[in-house]
PDB file of C-alpha atoms and ligand atoms in Angstrom:
ATOM      1  CA  MET A   1      66.254 111.150  97.063  1.00 82.00           C
ATOM      2  CA  ARG A   2      69.415 109.028  96.847  1.00 97.00           C
ATOM      3  CA  LYS A   3      70.112 106.839  99.870  1.00 98.00           C
ATOM      4  CA  PRO A   4      73.636 107.389 101.202  1.00 98.00           C
ATOM      5  CA  ILE A   5      76.004 104.470 100.654  1.00 98.00           C
ATOM      6  CA  ILE A   6      79.071 103.919 102.815  1.00 98.00           C
ATOM      7  CA  PHE A   7      81.436 101.065 102.015  1.00 98.00           C
ATOM      8  CA  GLY A   8      84.684 100.063 103.626  1.00 98.00           C
ATOM      9  CA  ASN A   9      87.431  98.553 101.496  1.00 98.00           C
ATOM     10  CA  TRP A  10      89.726  96.240 103.410  1.00 98.00           C
ATOM     11  CA  LYS A  11      92.086  95.684 100.459  1.00 98.00           C
ATOM     12  CA  MET A  12      94.584  92.891 101.306  1.00 98.00           C
ATOM     13  CA  ASN A  13      93.794  92.906 105.014  1.00 98.00           C
ATOM     14  CA  LYS A  14      92.028  90.546 107.429  1.00 98.00           C
ATOM     15  CA  THR A  15      91.910  86.813 107.861  1.00 98.00           C
ATOM     16  CA  ASN A  16      88.609  85.026 108.433  1.00 98.00           C
ATOM     17  CA  ALA A  17      89.084  85.283 112.192  1.00 98.00           C
ATOM     18  CA  GLN A  18      89.721  89.029 111.939  1.00 98.00           C
ATOM     19  CA  ALA A  19      86.721  89.482 109.648  1.00 98.00           C
ATOM     20  CA  GLN A  20      84.529  87.737 112.224  1.00 98.00           C
ATOM     21  CA  VAL A  21      85.753  90.096 114.959  1.00 98.00           C
ATOM     22  CA  PHE A  22      84.870  93.082 112.750  1.00 98.00           C
ATOM     23  CA  PHE A  23      81.323  91.871 112.053  1.00 98.00           C
ATOM     24  CA  ASP A  24      80.782  90.940 115.710  1.00 98.00           C
ATOM     25  CA  GLY A  25      81.745  94.497 116.622  1.00 98.00           C
ATOM     26  CA  VAL A  26      80.099  96.519 113.872  1.00 98.00           C
ATOM     27  CA  ASP A  27      77.201  94.732 112.207  1.00 98.00           C
ATOM     28  CA  ALA A  28      74.569  95.458 114.857  1.00 97.00           C
ATOM     29  CA  PHE A  29      75.313  99.189 114.695  1.00 97.00           C
ATOM     30  CA  ALA A  30      74.385  99.703 111.034  1.00 97.00           C
ATOM     31  CA  ASN A  31      71.374 102.036 111.011  1.00 96.00           C
ATOM     32  CA  ASP A  32      68.850 102.924 108.331  1.00 95.00           C
ATOM     33  CA  LYS A  33      70.427 106.288 107.501  1.00 96.00           C
ATOM     34  CA  ALA A  34      72.562 104.658 104.811  1.00 98.00           C
ATOM     35  CA  ASP A  35      73.459 101.436 103.060  1.00 98.00           C
ATOM     36  CA  TYR A  36      76.624 100.235 104.795  1.00 98.00           C
ATOM     37  CA  GLY A  37      78.997  97.571 103.607  1.00 98.00           C
ATOM     38  CA  VAL A  38      82.572  96.363 103.335  1.00 98.00           C
ATOM     39  CA  ALA A  39      84.616  95.016 100.446  1.00 98.00           C
ATOM     40  CA  VAL A  40      86.645  92.086 101.712  1.00 98.00           C
ATOM     41  CA  PRO A  41      89.330  89.738 100.319  1.00 98.00           C
ATOM     42  CA  PHE A  42      88.040  86.654  98.491  1.00 98.00           C
ATOM     43  CA  THR A  43      89.091  84.310 101.295  1.00 98.00           C
ATOM     44  CA  ALA A  44      87.005  86.238 103.854  1.00 98.00           C
ATOM     45  CA  LEU A  45      83.854  86.507 101.715  1.00 98.00           C
ATOM     46  CA  ALA A  46      82.013  83.423 102.984  1.00 98.00           C
ATOM     47  CA  THR A  47      82.705  84.250 106.633  1.00 98.00           C
ATOM     48  CA  SER A  48      81.629  87.850 106.044  1.00 98.00           C
ATOM     49  CA  VAL A  49      78.410  86.973 104.205  1.00 98.00           C
ATOM     50  CA  ASN A  50      77.481  84.569 107.003  1.00 98.00           C
ATOM     51  CA  ALA A  51      78.277  87.096 109.722  1.00 98.00           C
ATOM     52  CA  ALA A  52      76.572  90.087 108.082  1.00 98.00           C
ATOM     53  CA  LYS A  53      72.980  90.666 109.131  1.00 98.00           C
ATOM     54  CA  ASN A  54      72.897  94.378 108.338  1.00 98.00           C
ATOM     55  CA  LEU A  55      76.080  95.216 106.489  1.00 98.00           C
ATOM     56  CA  HIS A  56      76.478  94.473 102.792  1.00 98.00           C
ATOM     57  CA  VAL A  57      79.480  92.482 101.628  1.00 98.00           C
ATOM     58  CA  ALA A  58      81.395  93.160  98.412  1.00 98.00           C
ATOM     59  CA  ALA A  59      84.140  91.314  96.601  1.00 98.00           C
ATOM     60  CA  GLU A  60      87.103  93.478  95.629  1.00 98.00           C
ATOM     61  CA  ASN A  61      87.302  92.157  92.067  1.00 98.00           C
ATOM     62  CA  VAL A  62      85.876  89.508  89.735  1.00 98.00           C
ATOM     63  CA  HIS A  63      86.833  88.101  86.347  1.00 98.00           C
ATOM     64  CA  TRP A  64      84.592  88.632  83.314  1.00 98.00           C
ATOM     65  CA  ALA A  65      84.831  85.097  81.941  1.00 98.00           C
ATOM     66  CA  ALA A  66      82.301  82.530  83.141  1.00 97.00           C
ATOM     67  CA  ASN A  67      85.087  80.001  83.805  1.00 98.00           C
ATOM     68  CA  GLY A  68      88.213  78.635  82.178  1.00 98.00           C
ATOM     69  CA  ALA A  69      91.977  78.903  82.038  1.00 98.00           C
ATOM     70  CA  TYR A  70      92.502  82.054  84.116  1.00 98.00           C
ATOM     71  CA  THR A  71      94.764  80.910  86.928  1.00 98.00           C
ATOM     72  CA  GLY A  72      94.282  82.920  90.082  1.00 97.00           C
ATOM     73  CA  GLU A  73      90.995  84.539  89.054  1.00 98.00           C
ATOM     74  CA  ILE A  74      87.504  84.312  90.569  1.00 98.00           C
ATOM     75  CA  SER A  75      84.270  84.046  88.568  1.00 98.00           C
ATOM     76  CA  ILE A  76      80.836  85.536  89.042  1.00 98.00           C
ATOM     77  CA  GLU A  77      79.375  82.082  89.701  1.00 98.00           C
ATOM     78  CA  MET A  78      81.841  81.586  92.564  1.00 98.00           C
ATOM     79  CA  LEU A  79      80.686  84.845  94.129  1.00 98.00           C
ATOM     80  CA  GLN A  80      77.028  84.001  93.583  1.00 98.00           C
ATOM     81  CA  GLU A  81      77.422  80.617  95.241  1.00 97.00           C
ATOM     82  CA  ILE A  82      78.347  82.253  98.542  1.00 97.00           C
ATOM     83  CA  GLY A  83      75.745  85.000  98.293  1.00 98.00           C
ATOM     84  CA  VAL A  84      77.888  88.005  97.350  1.00 98.00           C
ATOM     85  CA  LYS A  85      75.729  90.849  95.984  1.00 98.00           C
ATOM     86  CA  TRP A  86      78.292  93.634  95.433  1.00 98.00           C
ATOM     87  CA  VAL A  87      81.671  93.977  93.744  1.00 98.00           C
ATOM     88  CA  VAL A  88      84.232  96.791  93.655  1.00 98.00           C
ATOM     89  CA  LEU A  89      85.645  97.206  90.143  1.00 98.00           C
ATOM     90  CA  GLY A  90      88.570  99.188  88.786  1.00 98.00           C
ATOM     91  CA  HIS A  91      90.002 100.358  92.089  1.00 98.00           C
ATOM     92  CA  SER A  92      93.071 102.482  91.402  1.00 97.00           C
ATOM     93  CA  GLU A  93      95.299  99.825  92.988  1.00 97.00           C
ATOM     94  CA  ARG A  94      93.947  97.296  90.447  1.00 97.00           C
ATOM     95  CA  ARG A  95      94.616  99.794  87.683  1.00 97.00           C
ATOM     96  CA  GLN A  96      98.069 100.752  88.965  1.00 95.00           C
ATOM     97  CA  TYR A  97      99.525  97.369  90.017  1.00 96.00           C
ATOM     98  CA  PHE A  98      97.556  94.939  87.853  1.00 97.00           C
ATOM     99  CA  ASN A  99      97.129  96.994  84.679  1.00 97.00           C
ATOM    100  CA  GLU A 100      93.346  97.006  84.721  1.00 98.00           C
ATOM    101  CA  THR A 101      91.814  99.230  82.087  1.00 98.00           C
ATOM    102  CA  ASP A 102      88.432 100.862  81.580  1.00 98.00           C
ATOM    103  CA  ALA A 103      87.693  98.144  79.008  1.00 98.00           C
ATOM    104  CA  ASP A 104      88.342  95.444  81.643  1.00 98.00           C
ATOM    105  CA  VAL A 105      86.109  97.226  84.134  1.00 98.00           C
ATOM    106  CA  ASN A 106      83.432  97.551  81.475  1.00 98.00           C
ATOM    107  CA  LYS A 107      83.398  93.802  80.765  1.00 98.00           C
ATOM    108  CA  LYS A 108      83.365  92.988  84.469  1.00 98.00           C
ATOM    109  CA  ALA A 109      80.534  95.443  85.146  1.00 98.00           C
ATOM    110  CA  ALA A 110      78.442  93.893  82.383  1.00 98.00           C
ATOM    111  CA  VAL A 111      78.752  90.330  83.727  1.00 98.00           C
ATOM    112  CA  ALA A 112      78.186  91.445  87.308  1.00 98.00           C
ATOM    113  CA  ILE A 113      74.989  93.299  86.405  1.00 98.00           C
ATOM    114  CA  GLU A 114      73.793  90.327  84.379  1.00 98.00           C
ATOM    115  CA  ALA A 115      74.223  88.180  87.501  1.00 98.00           C
ATOM    116  CA  GLY A 116      72.454  90.623  89.827  1.00 98.00           C
ATOM    117  CA  ILE A 117      75.678  91.731  91.516  1.00 98.00           C
ATOM    118  CA  THR A 118      75.920  95.510  91.911  1.00 98.00           C
ATOM    119  CA  PRO A 119      79.211  97.074  90.812  1.00 98.00           C
ATOM    120  CA  ILE A 120      80.948  99.894  92.622  1.00 98.00           C
ATOM    121  CA  VAL A 121      82.948 101.318  89.734  1.00 98.00           C
ATOM    122  CA  CYS A 122      86.025 103.299  90.766  1.00 98.00           C
ATOM    123  CA  VAL A 123      87.434 106.231  88.827  1.00 98.00           C
ATOM    124  CA  GLY A 124      89.952 108.918  89.678  1.00 98.00           C
ATOM    125  CA  GLU A 125      92.988 110.774  88.404  1.00 97.00           C
ATOM    126  CA  THR A 126      96.628 110.333  89.421  1.00 95.00           C
ATOM    127  CA  LEU A 127      98.665 113.088  91.051  1.00 93.00           C
ATOM    128  CA  PHE A 128     100.401 113.716  87.730  1.00 94.00           C
ATOM    129  CA  GLU A 129      97.055 114.152  85.966  1.00 96.00           C
ATOM    130  CA  PHE A 130      95.707 116.310  88.790  1.00 94.00           C
ATOM    131  CA  GLU A 131      98.702 118.629  88.655  1.00 92.00           C
ATOM    132  CA  ALA A 132      98.446 118.815  84.853  1.00 96.00           C
ATOM    133  CA  ASP A 133      94.802 119.937  85.211  1.00 96.00           C
ATOM    134  CA  LYS A 134      93.561 116.804  83.498  1.00 97.00           C
ATOM    135  CA  THR A 135      91.096 115.645  86.161  1.00 97.00           C
ATOM    136  CA  GLU A 136      87.973 116.410  84.156  1.00 97.00           C
ATOM    137  CA  GLU A 137      89.245 114.830  80.957  1.00 98.00           C
ATOM    138  CA  VAL A 138      90.513 111.697  82.725  1.00 98.00           C
ATOM    139  CA  VAL A 139      87.455 111.149  84.884  1.00 98.00           C
ATOM    140  CA  ARG A 140      84.943 111.706  82.071  1.00 98.00           C
ATOM    141  CA  LYS A 141      86.861 109.245  79.896  1.00 98.00           C
ATOM    142  CA  GLN A 142      86.939 106.646  82.688  1.00 98.00           C
ATOM    143  CA  VAL A 143      83.208 106.997  83.347  1.00 98.00           C
ATOM    144  CA  ALA A 144      82.401 106.668  79.640  1.00 98.00           C
ATOM    145  CA  GLY A 145      84.768 103.725  79.162  1.00 98.00           C
ATOM    146  CA  CYS A 146      83.652 101.795  82.227  1.00 98.00           C
ATOM    147  CA  LEU A 147      79.928 102.231  81.531  1.00 98.00           C
ATOM    148  CA  SER A 148      80.032 101.828  77.753  1.00 98.00           C
ATOM    149  CA  GLY A 149      77.150  99.799  76.323  1.00 98.00           C
ATOM    150  CA  LEU A 150      75.377  99.327  79.674  1.00 98.00           C
ATOM    151  CA  LYS A 151      71.622  99.946  79.943  1.00 98.00           C
ATOM    152  CA  GLY A 152      70.474 103.159  81.578  1.00 98.00           C
ATOM    153  CA  ASP A 153      68.354 101.292  84.147  1.00 98.00           C
ATOM    154  CA  ASP A 154      71.399  99.298  85.202  1.00 98.00           C
ATOM    155  CA  VAL A 155      73.598 102.372  85.440  1.00 98.00           C
ATOM    156  CA  ALA A 156      70.956 104.029  87.637  1.00 98.00           C
ATOM    157  CA  ASN A 157      71.376 101.180  90.152  1.00 98.00           C
ATOM    158  CA  LEU A 158      75.129 100.982  90.305  1.00 98.00           C
ATOM    159  CA  VAL A 159      77.578 103.074  92.310  1.00 98.00           C
ATOM    160  CA  ILE A 160      80.486 105.144  91.024  1.00 98.00           C
ATOM    161  CA  ALA A 161      83.313 105.916  93.440  1.00 98.00           C
ATOM    162  CA  TYR A 162      85.420 108.965  92.644  1.00 98.00           C
ATOM    163  CA  GLU A 163      88.794 108.440  94.299  1.00 97.00           C
ATOM    164  CA  PRO A 164      91.654 110.768  93.403  1.00 96.00           C
ATOM    165  CA  VAL A 165      94.695 108.487  93.489  1.00 94.00           C
ATOM    166  CA  TRP A 166      96.737 111.101  95.309  1.00 91.00           C
ATOM    167  CA  ALA A 167      94.283 111.026  98.215  1.00 90.00           C
ATOM    168  CA  ILE A 168      94.198 107.260  98.746  1.00 87.00           C
ATOM    169  CA  GLY A 169      95.997 106.044 101.826  1.00 82.00           C
ATOM    170  CA  THR A 170      98.032 109.239 101.940  1.00 85.00           C
ATOM    171  CA  GLY A 171      96.111 111.047 104.651  1.00 81.00           C
ATOM    172  CA  LYS A 172      95.782 113.844 102.075  1.00 82.00           C
ATOM    173  CA  SER A 173      92.046 114.013 101.457  1.00 83.00           C
ATOM    174  CA  ALA A 174      90.665 116.090  98.593  1.00 88.00           C
ATOM    175  CA  THR A 175      89.116 119.363  99.685  1.00 94.00           C
ATOM    176  CA  VAL A 176      85.367 119.178  99.974  1.00 96.00           C
ATOM    177  CA  GLU A 177      85.177 121.505  96.993  1.00 96.00           C
ATOM    178  CA  ILE A 178      87.313 119.289  94.770  1.00 96.00           C
ATOM    179  CA  ALA A 179      85.398 116.192  95.851  1.00 97.00           C
ATOM    180  CA  GLN A 180      82.011 117.836  95.208  1.00 98.00           C
ATOM    181  CA  ASN A 181      83.055 119.300  91.860  1.00 98.00           C
ATOM    182  CA  THR A 182      84.453 116.044  90.564  1.00 98.00           C
ATOM    183  CA  CYS A 183      81.509 113.982  91.808  1.00 98.00           C
ATOM    184  CA  ALA A 184      79.278 116.521  90.013  1.00 98.00           C
ATOM    185  CA  LEU A 185      81.177 116.020  86.790  1.00 98.00           C
ATOM    186  CA  VAL A 186      80.906 112.232  87.158  1.00 98.00           C
ATOM    187  CA  ARG A 187      77.144 112.730  87.383  1.00 98.00           C
ATOM    188  CA  ASP A 188      77.234 115.138  84.463  1.00 98.00           C
ATOM    189  CA  GLU A 189      78.994 112.555  82.307  1.00 98.00           C
ATOM    190  CA  VAL A 190      76.323 110.007  83.264  1.00 98.00           C
ATOM    191  CA  ARG A 191      73.729 112.627  82.239  1.00 98.00           C
ATOM    192  CA  ASN A 192      75.423 113.096  78.864  1.00 98.00           C
ATOM    193  CA  LEU A 193      75.538 109.369  78.246  1.00 98.00           C
ATOM    194  CA  PHE A 194      72.340 108.051  79.814  1.00 98.00           C
ATOM    195  CA  GLY A 195      70.087 111.047  80.444  1.00 98.00           C
ATOM    196  CA  GLY A 196      68.850 113.047  83.405  1.00 98.00           C
ATOM    197  CA  ASP A 197      66.794 110.334  85.125  1.00 98.00           C
ATOM    198  CA  VAL A 198      69.749 107.983  85.320  1.00 98.00           C
ATOM    199  CA  ALA A 199      72.065 110.782  86.462  1.00 98.00           C
ATOM    200  CA  ASP A 200      69.623 111.722  89.234  1.00 98.00           C
ATOM    201  CA  LYS A 201      69.523 108.141  90.494  1.00 98.00           C
ATOM    202  CA  VAL A 202      73.122 106.934  90.224  1.00 98.00           C
ATOM    203  CA  ARG A 203      74.960 107.126  93.537  1.00 98.00           C
ATOM    204  CA  VAL A 204      78.403 108.717  93.529  1.00 98.00           C
ATOM    205  CA  GLN A 205      80.840 108.141  96.382  1.00 98.00           C
ATOM    206  CA  TYR A 206      83.943 110.065  97.285  1.00 97.00           C
ATOM    207  CA  GLY A 207      86.950 108.070  98.475  1.00 96.00           C
ATOM    208  CA  GLY A 208      90.419 109.000  99.683  1.00 95.00           C
ATOM    209  CA  SER A 209      91.376 109.401 103.344  1.00 92.00           C
ATOM    210  CA  VAL A 210      87.772 109.617 104.537  1.00 96.00           C
ATOM    211  CA  LYS A 211      87.708 109.447 108.352  1.00 96.00           C
ATOM    212  CA  PRO A 212      85.137 109.776 111.131  1.00 97.00           C
ATOM    213  CA  ASP A 213      86.009 113.444 111.526  1.00 96.00           C
ATOM    214  CA  ASN A 214      85.637 114.493 107.884  1.00 96.00           C
ATOM    215  CA  ILE A 215      82.834 112.288 106.559  1.00 97.00           C
ATOM    216  CA  ALA A 216      79.991 114.609 107.567  1.00 97.00           C
ATOM    217  CA  GLU A 217      81.482 117.455 105.564  1.00 97.00           C
ATOM    218  CA  TYR A 218      81.703 115.339 102.421  1.00 97.00           C
ATOM    219  CA  MET A 219      78.211 113.972 102.927  1.00 98.00           C
ATOM    220  CA  SER A 220      76.789 117.502 103.142  1.00 97.00           C
ATOM    221  CA  GLN A 221      77.622 118.043  99.476  1.00 98.00           C
ATOM    222  CA  GLU A 222      74.927 117.801  96.843  1.00 98.00           C
ATOM    223  CA  ASP A 223      76.633 115.324  94.529  1.00 98.00           C
ATOM    224  CA  ILE A 224      78.384 113.177  97.136  1.00 98.00           C
ATOM    225  CA  ASP A 225      76.110 110.282  98.061  1.00 98.00           C
ATOM    226  CA  GLY A 226      78.554 108.272 100.082  1.00 98.00           C
ATOM    227  CA  ALA A 227      82.102 107.210 100.713  1.00 98.00           C
ATOM    228  CA  LEU A 228      84.501 104.388  99.941  1.00 98.00           C
ATOM    229  CA  ILE A 229      86.766 104.073 102.941  1.00 98.00           C
ATOM    230  CA  GLY A 230      90.053 102.206 103.187  1.00 97.00           C
ATOM    231  CA  GLY A 231      92.129 102.743 106.318  1.00 96.00           C
ATOM    232  CA  ALA A 232      89.276 103.883 108.547  1.00 97.00           C
ATOM    233  CA  SER A 233      87.229 100.786 107.714  1.00 98.00           C
ATOM    234  CA  LEU A 234      89.719  98.375 109.266  1.00 98.00           C
ATOM    235  CA  GLU A 235      88.990  98.908 112.937  1.00 97.00           C
ATOM    236  CA  VAL A 236      85.691  98.287 114.695  1.00 98.00           C
ATOM    237  CA  ASP A 237      85.892 101.611 116.510  1.00 98.00           C
ATOM    238  CA  SER A 238      86.670 103.733 113.464  1.00 98.00           C
ATOM    239  CA  PHE A 239      83.944 102.144 111.343  1.00 98.00           C
ATOM    240  CA  LYS A 240      81.453 102.581 114.192  1.00 98.00           C
ATOM    241  CA  ALA A 241      82.531 106.211 114.456  1.00 98.00           C
ATOM    242  CA  ILE A 242      81.839 106.618 110.720  1.00 98.00           C
ATOM    243  CA  ILE A 243      78.345 105.193 111.244  1.00 98.00           C
ATOM    244  CA  ASP A 244      77.808 107.512 114.223  1.00 96.00           C
ATOM    245  CA  ALA A 245      78.814 110.505 112.095  1.00 96.00           C
ATOM    246  CA  MET A 246      76.061 109.813 109.546  1.00 94.00           C
TER     247      MET A 246
HETATM  248  P1  LIG B   1      91.802 105.325 102.164  1.00 81.65           P
HETATM  249  O1  LIG B   1      91.472 104.332 100.923  1.00 81.65           O
HETATM  250  O2  LIG B   1      90.496 105.638 102.818  1.00 81.65           O
HETATM  251  O3  LIG B   1      92.714 104.523 103.041  1.00 81.65           O
HETATM  252  O4  LIG B   1      92.447 106.540 101.573  1.00 81.65           O
HETATM  253  C1  LIG B   1      90.372 104.571 100.103  1.00 81.65           C
HETATM  254  C2  LIG B   1      90.259 103.507  99.040  1.00 81.65           C
HETATM  255  O5  LIG B   1      91.300 103.082  98.503  1.00 81.65           O
HETATM  256  O6  LIG B   1      89.152 103.056  98.707  1.00 81.65           O
END
C-alpha cells in the first residue's frame, strides 16, 4: 500500500513572514491520511523547517556540486544544515526557463539521495509534444534519463511527479484518464528499468491545476499516489481544503 503524498509548490512566492502565516494556519491540520508538504523558496526554508511540526518542507532545487564556483546556486550541505529532507527536481519551469536537462536532474537526484534528501522528480510533456502524440515517448525518456544509474532501493523511496506542461498554472487540468494513463506509464517505465518491486513502491504524483474540488477524483485512480500543487497551495484556506478532501 503506497501512502498518498501531497506537496504544494510555492515557486517564487512568499517571504518569510508569509511562510510563517501559512504554517500557522495549515500545519496543525495535516492528518495521517497522507504525507503533506510544501516546496518553498530557498530564503523561506529555515523559517518553514522551524515552523513545520507536521508538514514536510522541500527545497525547489539544489546544485549537484558539493561547493565551489557556482554563483547563485545552493548546495546539498546548505540544505542539510537547516534540516531540509526533500527537494523538487526538474520542474518544468526549471527545464523551460533555466535549461535544465534530464542529465542535470539525474546528477542532482544522485547527490540528494546520497545525503538522505528525498527527490521529487518532475516529468511531463509540453503542449506541442502532447498534440504530436509524443507523451509516452517523452515521459519514458525523461523517467529513464532522470533515474539513470540510481539503485532500485533508492528509486523505490523517491517520488515522481507527472506534470503535463500544458496543465500547469493554466487552469486546464488533464482529464483523470490522461493523468491515470500517464502515471501508469511512468510506473511501467520504472518497472522496465528497476523491476516490479520498485515499481510497486515508487509514489507517482499528478500535477497541473489540482484544486480542492478535483483532487479526490485524481486520488481515486490506481496509479496516482498524490499531487504536486502550485496555485492552490498558496493560500491557507485552499491548502486546508485539499487536506479536507483527502
Ligand atoms: P499548478 O502548478 O497547480 O498551479 O498548475 C503545479 C506545479 O507547477 O507544480
